[in-house]
XYZ file of C-alpha atoms in Angstrom:
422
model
C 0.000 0.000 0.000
C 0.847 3.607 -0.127
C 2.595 5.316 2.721
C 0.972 7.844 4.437
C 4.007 10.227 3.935
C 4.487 9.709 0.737
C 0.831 10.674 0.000
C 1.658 13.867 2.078
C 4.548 15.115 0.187
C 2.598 13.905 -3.108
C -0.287 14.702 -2.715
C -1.333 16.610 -6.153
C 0.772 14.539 -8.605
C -0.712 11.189 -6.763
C -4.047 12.354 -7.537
C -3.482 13.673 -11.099
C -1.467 9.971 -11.861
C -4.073 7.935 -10.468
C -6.554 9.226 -13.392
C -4.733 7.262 -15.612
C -6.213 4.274 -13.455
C -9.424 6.193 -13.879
C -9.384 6.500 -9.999
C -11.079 9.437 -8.391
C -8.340 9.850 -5.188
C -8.567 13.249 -4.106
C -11.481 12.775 -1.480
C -9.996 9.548 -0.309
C -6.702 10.994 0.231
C -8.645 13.694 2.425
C -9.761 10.501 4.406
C -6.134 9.227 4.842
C -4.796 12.801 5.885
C -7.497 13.880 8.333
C -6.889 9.895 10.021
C -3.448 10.227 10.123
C -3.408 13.769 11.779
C -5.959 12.186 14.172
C -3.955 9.175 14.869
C -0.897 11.460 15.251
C -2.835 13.471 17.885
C -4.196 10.794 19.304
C -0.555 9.107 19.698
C 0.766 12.557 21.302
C -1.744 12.386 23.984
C -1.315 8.680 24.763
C 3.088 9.296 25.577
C 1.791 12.348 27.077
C -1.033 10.581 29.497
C 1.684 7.726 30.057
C 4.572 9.730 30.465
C 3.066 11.822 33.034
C 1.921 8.504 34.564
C 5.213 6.975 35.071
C 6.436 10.226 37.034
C 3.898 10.195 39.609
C 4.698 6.366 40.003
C 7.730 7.095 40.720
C 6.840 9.978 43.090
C 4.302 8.098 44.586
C 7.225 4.834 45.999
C 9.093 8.164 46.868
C 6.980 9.168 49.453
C 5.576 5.880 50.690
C 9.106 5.433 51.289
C 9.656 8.487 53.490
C 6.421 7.954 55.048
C 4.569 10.704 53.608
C 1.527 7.976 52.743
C -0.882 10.623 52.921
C 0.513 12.421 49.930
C 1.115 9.021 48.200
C -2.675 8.308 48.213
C -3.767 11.828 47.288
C -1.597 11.197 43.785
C -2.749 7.714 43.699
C -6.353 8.892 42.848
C -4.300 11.217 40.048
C -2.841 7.724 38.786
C -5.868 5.860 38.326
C -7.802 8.545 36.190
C -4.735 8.830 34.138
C -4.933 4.955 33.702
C -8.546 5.160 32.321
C -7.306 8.031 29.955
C -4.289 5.790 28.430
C -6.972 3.029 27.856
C -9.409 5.042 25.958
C -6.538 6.792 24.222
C -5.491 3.473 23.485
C -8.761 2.687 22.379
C -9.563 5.637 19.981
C -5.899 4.901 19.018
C -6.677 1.307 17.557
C -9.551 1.989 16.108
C -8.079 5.187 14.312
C -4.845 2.955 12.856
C -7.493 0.387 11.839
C -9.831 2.442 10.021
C -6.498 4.405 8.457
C -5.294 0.950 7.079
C -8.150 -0.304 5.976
C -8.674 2.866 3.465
C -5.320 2.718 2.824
C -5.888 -1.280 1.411
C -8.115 0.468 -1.022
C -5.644 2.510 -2.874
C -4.100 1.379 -6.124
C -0.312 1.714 -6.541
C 0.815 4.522 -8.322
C 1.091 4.283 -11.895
C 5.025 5.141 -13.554
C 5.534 8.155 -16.152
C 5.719 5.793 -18.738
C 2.486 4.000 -18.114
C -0.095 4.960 -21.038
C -3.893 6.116 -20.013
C -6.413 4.258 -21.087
C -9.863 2.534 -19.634
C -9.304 -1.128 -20.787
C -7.280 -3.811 -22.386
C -7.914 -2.063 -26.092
C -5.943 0.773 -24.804
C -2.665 -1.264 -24.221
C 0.551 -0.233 -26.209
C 2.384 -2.669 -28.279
C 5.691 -1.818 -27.337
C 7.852 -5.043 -29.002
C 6.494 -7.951 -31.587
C 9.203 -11.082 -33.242
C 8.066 -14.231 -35.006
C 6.313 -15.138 -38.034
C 2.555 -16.871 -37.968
C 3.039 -19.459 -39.335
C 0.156 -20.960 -42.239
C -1.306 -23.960 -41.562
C -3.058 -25.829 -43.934
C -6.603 -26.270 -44.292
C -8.344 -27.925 -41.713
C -6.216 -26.635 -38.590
C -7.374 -27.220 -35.383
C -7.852 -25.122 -32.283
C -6.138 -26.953 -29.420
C -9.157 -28.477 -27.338
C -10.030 -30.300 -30.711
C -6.062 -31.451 -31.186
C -5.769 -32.791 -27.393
C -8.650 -34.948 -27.915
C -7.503 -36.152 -31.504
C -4.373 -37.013 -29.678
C -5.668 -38.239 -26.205
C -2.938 -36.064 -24.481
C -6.212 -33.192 -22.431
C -9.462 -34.367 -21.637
C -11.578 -32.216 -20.453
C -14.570 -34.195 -19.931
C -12.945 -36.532 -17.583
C -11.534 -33.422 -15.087
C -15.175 -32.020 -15.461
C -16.905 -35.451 -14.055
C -13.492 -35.893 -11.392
C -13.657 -31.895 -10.510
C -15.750 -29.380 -12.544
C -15.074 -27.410 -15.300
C -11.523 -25.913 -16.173
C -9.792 -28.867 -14.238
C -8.438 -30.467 -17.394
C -6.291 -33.790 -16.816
C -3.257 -34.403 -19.036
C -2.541 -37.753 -20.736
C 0.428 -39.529 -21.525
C 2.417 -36.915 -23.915
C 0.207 -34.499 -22.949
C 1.400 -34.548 -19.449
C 4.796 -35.608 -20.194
C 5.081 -31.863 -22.567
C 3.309 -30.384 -19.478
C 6.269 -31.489 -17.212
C 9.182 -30.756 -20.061
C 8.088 -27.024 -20.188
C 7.789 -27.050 -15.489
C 11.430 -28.516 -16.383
C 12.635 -26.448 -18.881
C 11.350 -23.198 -17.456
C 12.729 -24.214 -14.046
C 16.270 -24.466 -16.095
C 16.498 -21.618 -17.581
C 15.572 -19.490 -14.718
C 18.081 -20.861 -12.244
C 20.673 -21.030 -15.364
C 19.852 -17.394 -15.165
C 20.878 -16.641 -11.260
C 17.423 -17.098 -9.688
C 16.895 -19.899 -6.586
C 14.696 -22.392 -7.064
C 12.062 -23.012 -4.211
C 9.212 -25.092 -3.407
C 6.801 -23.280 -1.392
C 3.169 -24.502 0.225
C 0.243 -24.038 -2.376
C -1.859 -22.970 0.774
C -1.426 -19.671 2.720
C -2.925 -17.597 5.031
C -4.804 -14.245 5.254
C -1.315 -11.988 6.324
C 0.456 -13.411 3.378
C -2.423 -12.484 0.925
C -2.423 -8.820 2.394
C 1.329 -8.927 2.374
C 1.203 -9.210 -1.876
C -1.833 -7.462 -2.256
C -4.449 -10.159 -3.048
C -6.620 -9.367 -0.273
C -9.005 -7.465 0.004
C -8.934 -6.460 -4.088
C -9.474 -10.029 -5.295
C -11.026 -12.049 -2.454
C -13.773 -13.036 -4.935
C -11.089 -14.853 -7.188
C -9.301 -16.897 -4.327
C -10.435 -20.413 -3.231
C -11.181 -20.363 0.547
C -10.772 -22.720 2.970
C -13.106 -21.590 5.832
C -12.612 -23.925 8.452
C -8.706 -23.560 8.563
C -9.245 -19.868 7.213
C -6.640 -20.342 4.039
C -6.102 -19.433 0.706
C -5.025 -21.893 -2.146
C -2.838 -19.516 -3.925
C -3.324 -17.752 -7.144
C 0.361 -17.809 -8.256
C 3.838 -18.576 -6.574
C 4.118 -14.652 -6.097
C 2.411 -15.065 -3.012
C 4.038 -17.645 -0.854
C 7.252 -16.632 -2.627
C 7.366 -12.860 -1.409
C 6.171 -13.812 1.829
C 9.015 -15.780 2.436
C 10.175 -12.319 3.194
C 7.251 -10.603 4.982
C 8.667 -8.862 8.154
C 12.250 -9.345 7.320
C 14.958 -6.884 8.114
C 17.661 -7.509 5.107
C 21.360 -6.205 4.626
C 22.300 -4.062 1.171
C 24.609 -6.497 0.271
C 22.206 -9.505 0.169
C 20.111 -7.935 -2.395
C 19.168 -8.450 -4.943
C 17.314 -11.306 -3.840
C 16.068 -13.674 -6.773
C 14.100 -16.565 -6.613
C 11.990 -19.111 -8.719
C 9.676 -21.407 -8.225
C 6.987 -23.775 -9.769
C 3.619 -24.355 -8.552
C 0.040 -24.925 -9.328
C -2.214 -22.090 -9.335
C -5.906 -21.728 -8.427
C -8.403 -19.383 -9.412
C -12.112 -19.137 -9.276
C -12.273 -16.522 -12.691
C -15.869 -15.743 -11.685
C -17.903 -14.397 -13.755
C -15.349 -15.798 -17.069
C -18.181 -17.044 -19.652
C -18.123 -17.236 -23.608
C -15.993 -18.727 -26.629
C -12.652 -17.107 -25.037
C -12.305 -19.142 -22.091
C -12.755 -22.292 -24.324
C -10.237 -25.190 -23.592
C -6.630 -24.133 -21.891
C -7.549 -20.649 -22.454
C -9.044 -20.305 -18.864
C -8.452 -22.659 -16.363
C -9.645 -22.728 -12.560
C -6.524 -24.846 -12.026
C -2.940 -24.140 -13.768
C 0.773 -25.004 -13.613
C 2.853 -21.768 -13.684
C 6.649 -20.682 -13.244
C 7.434 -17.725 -11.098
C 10.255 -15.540 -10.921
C 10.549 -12.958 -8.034
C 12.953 -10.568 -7.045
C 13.907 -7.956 -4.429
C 15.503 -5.205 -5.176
C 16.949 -1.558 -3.630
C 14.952 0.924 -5.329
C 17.842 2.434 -7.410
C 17.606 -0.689 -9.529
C 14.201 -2.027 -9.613
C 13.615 -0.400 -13.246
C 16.722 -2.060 -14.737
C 16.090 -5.309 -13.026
C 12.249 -5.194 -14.421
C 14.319 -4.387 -17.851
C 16.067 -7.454 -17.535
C 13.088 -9.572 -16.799
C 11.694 -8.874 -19.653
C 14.733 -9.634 -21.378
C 14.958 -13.141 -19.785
C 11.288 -14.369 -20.865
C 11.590 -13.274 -24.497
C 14.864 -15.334 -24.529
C 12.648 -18.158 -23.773
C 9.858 -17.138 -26.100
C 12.634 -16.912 -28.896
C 14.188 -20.628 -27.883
C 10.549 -21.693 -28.393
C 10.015 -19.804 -31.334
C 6.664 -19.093 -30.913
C 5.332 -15.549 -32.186
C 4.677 -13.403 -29.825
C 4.284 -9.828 -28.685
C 4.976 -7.442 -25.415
C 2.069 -5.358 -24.424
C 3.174 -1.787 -22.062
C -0.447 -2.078 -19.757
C -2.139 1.343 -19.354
C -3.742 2.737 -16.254
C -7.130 0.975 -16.495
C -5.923 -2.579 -17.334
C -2.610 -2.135 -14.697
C -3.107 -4.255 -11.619
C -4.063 -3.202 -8.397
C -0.881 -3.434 -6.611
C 1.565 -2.477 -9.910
C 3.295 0.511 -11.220
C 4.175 -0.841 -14.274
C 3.545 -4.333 -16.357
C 4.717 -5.863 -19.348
C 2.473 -8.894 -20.549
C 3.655 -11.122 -23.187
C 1.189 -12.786 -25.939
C 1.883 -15.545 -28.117
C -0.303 -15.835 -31.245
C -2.859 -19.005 -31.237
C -2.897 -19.684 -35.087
C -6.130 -21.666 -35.305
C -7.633 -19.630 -32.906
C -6.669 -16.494 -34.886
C -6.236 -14.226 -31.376
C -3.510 -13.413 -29.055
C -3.224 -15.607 -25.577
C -1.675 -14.106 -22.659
C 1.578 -16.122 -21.372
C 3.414 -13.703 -19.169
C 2.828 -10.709 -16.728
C 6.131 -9.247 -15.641
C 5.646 -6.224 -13.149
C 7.672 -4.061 -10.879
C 5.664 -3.066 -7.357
C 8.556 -0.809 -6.249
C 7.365 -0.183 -2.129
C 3.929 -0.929 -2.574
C 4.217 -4.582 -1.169
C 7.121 -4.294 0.610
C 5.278 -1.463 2.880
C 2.237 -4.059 3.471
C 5.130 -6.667 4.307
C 7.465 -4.510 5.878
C 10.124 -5.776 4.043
C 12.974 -3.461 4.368
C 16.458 -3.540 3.986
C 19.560 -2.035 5.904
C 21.531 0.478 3.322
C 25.336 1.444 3.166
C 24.146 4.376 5.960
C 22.548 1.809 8.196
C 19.324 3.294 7.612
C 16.443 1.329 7.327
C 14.981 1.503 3.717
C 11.752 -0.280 1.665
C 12.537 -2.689 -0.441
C 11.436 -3.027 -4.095
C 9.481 -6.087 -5.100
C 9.294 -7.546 -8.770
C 7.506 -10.580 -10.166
C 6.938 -12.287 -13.732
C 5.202 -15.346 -15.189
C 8.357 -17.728 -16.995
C 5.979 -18.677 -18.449
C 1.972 -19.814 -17.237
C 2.250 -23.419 -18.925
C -1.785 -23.317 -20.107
C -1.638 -21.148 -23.124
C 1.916 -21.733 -24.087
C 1.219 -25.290 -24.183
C -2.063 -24.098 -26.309
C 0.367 -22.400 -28.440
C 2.637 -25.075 -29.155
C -0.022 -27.213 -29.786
C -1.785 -24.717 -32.430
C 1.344 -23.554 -33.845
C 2.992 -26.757 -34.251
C 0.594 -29.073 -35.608
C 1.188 -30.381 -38.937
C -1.176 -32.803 -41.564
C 0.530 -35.826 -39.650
C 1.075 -34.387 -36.003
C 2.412 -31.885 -33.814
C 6.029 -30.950 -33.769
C 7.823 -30.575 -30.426
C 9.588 -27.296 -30.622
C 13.642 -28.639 -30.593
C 14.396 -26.980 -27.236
C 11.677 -29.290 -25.642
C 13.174 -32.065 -27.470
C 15.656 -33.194 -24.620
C 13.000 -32.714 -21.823
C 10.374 -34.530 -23.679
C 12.512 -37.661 -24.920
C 9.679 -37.697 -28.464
C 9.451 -35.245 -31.143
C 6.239 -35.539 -32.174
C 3.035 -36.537 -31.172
């Protein structure tokens, strides 16, 4: 979330770069301002109450020491009203740091220069495009209709064992599923970043910590009577790893990746779009996260986006980078970068990547913070990317690949496969 400060000292240019968002801050930041000067009275008066509490104390074992009891009582009555004003201080207080954080949970991150306005996905700028769509011959196939040619997705049997968009991969299917886990897994730690495994489960502080909760609740799977989330992405129990951690300059950066299922509820996701691997409930994805001093969180975003088109070219599957503007920019990012690769027989760009910097905005919820040159305690910057979301990539493969005879594994895969063709 934002700090209070910072919207202080910002206050004008916050407001005017949060209409690229199409967010309507200056009232709410009236909210935050008004709290925090009552919390920051309210705090004043609480050392006050308690200082001047502690010094009659001490006064008061003065004189019951030289005798003077009578005096000791008198102040004693003094003490015990102050005690009742600390606790409703205290009170007021909680309440006031409560209600502050709660509106401050509502604020979006703060959108970079470079960011383009814009109310939806339409108004995304195409900032990089490589690869040739390739022509297939007549009678392509969209990829649901090629996995059940081939017996390597069926759909109908994860419906009857789950519900919809809890496909089960078969034989090659699931074997190219767990080449690409493997391959992506390689490159990234080929690349510098540690691998982890981390739970698929976590609970409510670690979805605050990334930002999750409270802006998509509705999209998380709940588990009521233990009160946790399955996770939507590694990002989550990655990044927490590092949730109230107090870091040295020379550790960072910090990079780590990790591979995990992912689980989301994508209500409300109807029509011909969400057809096949296009939109899944349940999906394997690669993360890479990194933490960063702030000086080079822009370069090390740079270089992210560096790394996945590396692997995009190995695959050599077409593709494109999309710059996100304000209205299609996630709640807790300043800036993304998602990656498309071109579904042939479905004629229409798939997502495959999100790669996004957060600069403070999770490491303030987390209170991740790191100890600079100075000693001075400073937020850290906090950076994640998809590399890659297995679902559509594989749906690109499959699309882009298939010939009159089969489908081509791209040569890369080859290796990690042990076939070259299905």
């Amino acid at each position: 979330m934002l700090h209070v400060t910072d919207i202080r000292d910002h206050k004008e240019a916050y407001i005017q770069a949060l209409t690229k968002r199409n967010f309507e801050a200056s009232a709410i930041f009236d909210q935050v301002l008004e709290l925090d000067e009552k919390r920051r009275s309210t705090q004043a008066s609480l050392d006050n109450t308690l200082a001047e509490s502690n010094k009659l104390s001490k006064e008061i074992g003065m004189l019951f020491k030289n005798g003077e009891a009578q005096k000791a009582n008198l102040l004693k009555e003094r003490t015990g009203k102050l005690k009742e004003d600390s606790k409703n201080l205290q009170e007021v207080l909680s309440a006031t740091v409560e209600e502050l954080e709660q509106l401050l949970y509502t604020i979006p991150n703060i959108p970079q220069d470079s960011v383009p306005a814009g109310k939806s996905d339409e108004d995304n700028e195409e900032v990089f495009r490589k690869g040739d769509v390739p022509v297939l011959a007549e009678g392509s196939l969209p990829h649901w209709e090629l996995a059940k040619k081939y017996d390597i997705i069926d759909f109908e049997l994860g419906t009857k064992v789950t519900g919809a968009g809890f496909p089960v991969y078969k034989g090659k299917g699931a074997r190219l599923q767990r080449a690409l886990i493997n391959y992506f897994l390689d490159k990234n730690t080929a690349a510098g970043y540690n691998e982890v495994q981390v739970p698929h489960l976590v609970n409510e502080a670690s979805g605050f910590g990334t930002g999750q909760l409270p802006d998509k609740e509705g999209q998380m799977y709940h588990i009521g009577i233990d009160d946790l989330y399955l996770i939507p992405t590694a990002e989550v129990p990655v990044t927490n790893m590092f949730r109230d951690s107090l870091l040295e300059e020379k550790d960072l950066p910090i990079t780590c990746t990790g591979y995990t299922p992912c689980f989301r509820r994508e209500a409300g996701s109807y029509g011909a779009h969400v057809r096949g691997l296009n939109r899944l409930h349940q999906f394997d994805k690669v993360e890479i996260v990194r933490i960063e001093k702030a000086e080079d969180s822009d370069a090390a975003l740079d270089g992210m986006v560096e790394h996945v088109k590396m692997i995009l070219d190995e695959l050599k599957l077409p593709y494109r980078i999309l710059r996100l503007c304000g209205g299609d920019l996630g709640f807790t990012s300043t800036l993304t970068y998602d990656f498309e690769v071109f579904s042939t027989a479905q004629d229409r760009w798939l997502e495959i990547s999100s790669v996004s910097n957060f600069k403070t905005f999770q490491a303030n919820r987390l209170k991740l913070r790191y100890r600079d040159a100075e000693g001075n305690k400073q937020l850290a910057h906090t950076l994640n990317g998809s590399s890659l979301a297995l679902p559509r990539v594989l749906a690109g493969i499959l699309e882009n690949y298939q010939t009159e005879d089969g489908i081509n594994i791209p040569e890369v895969l080859i290796p990690y496969c042990g076939f070259d063709k299905i």
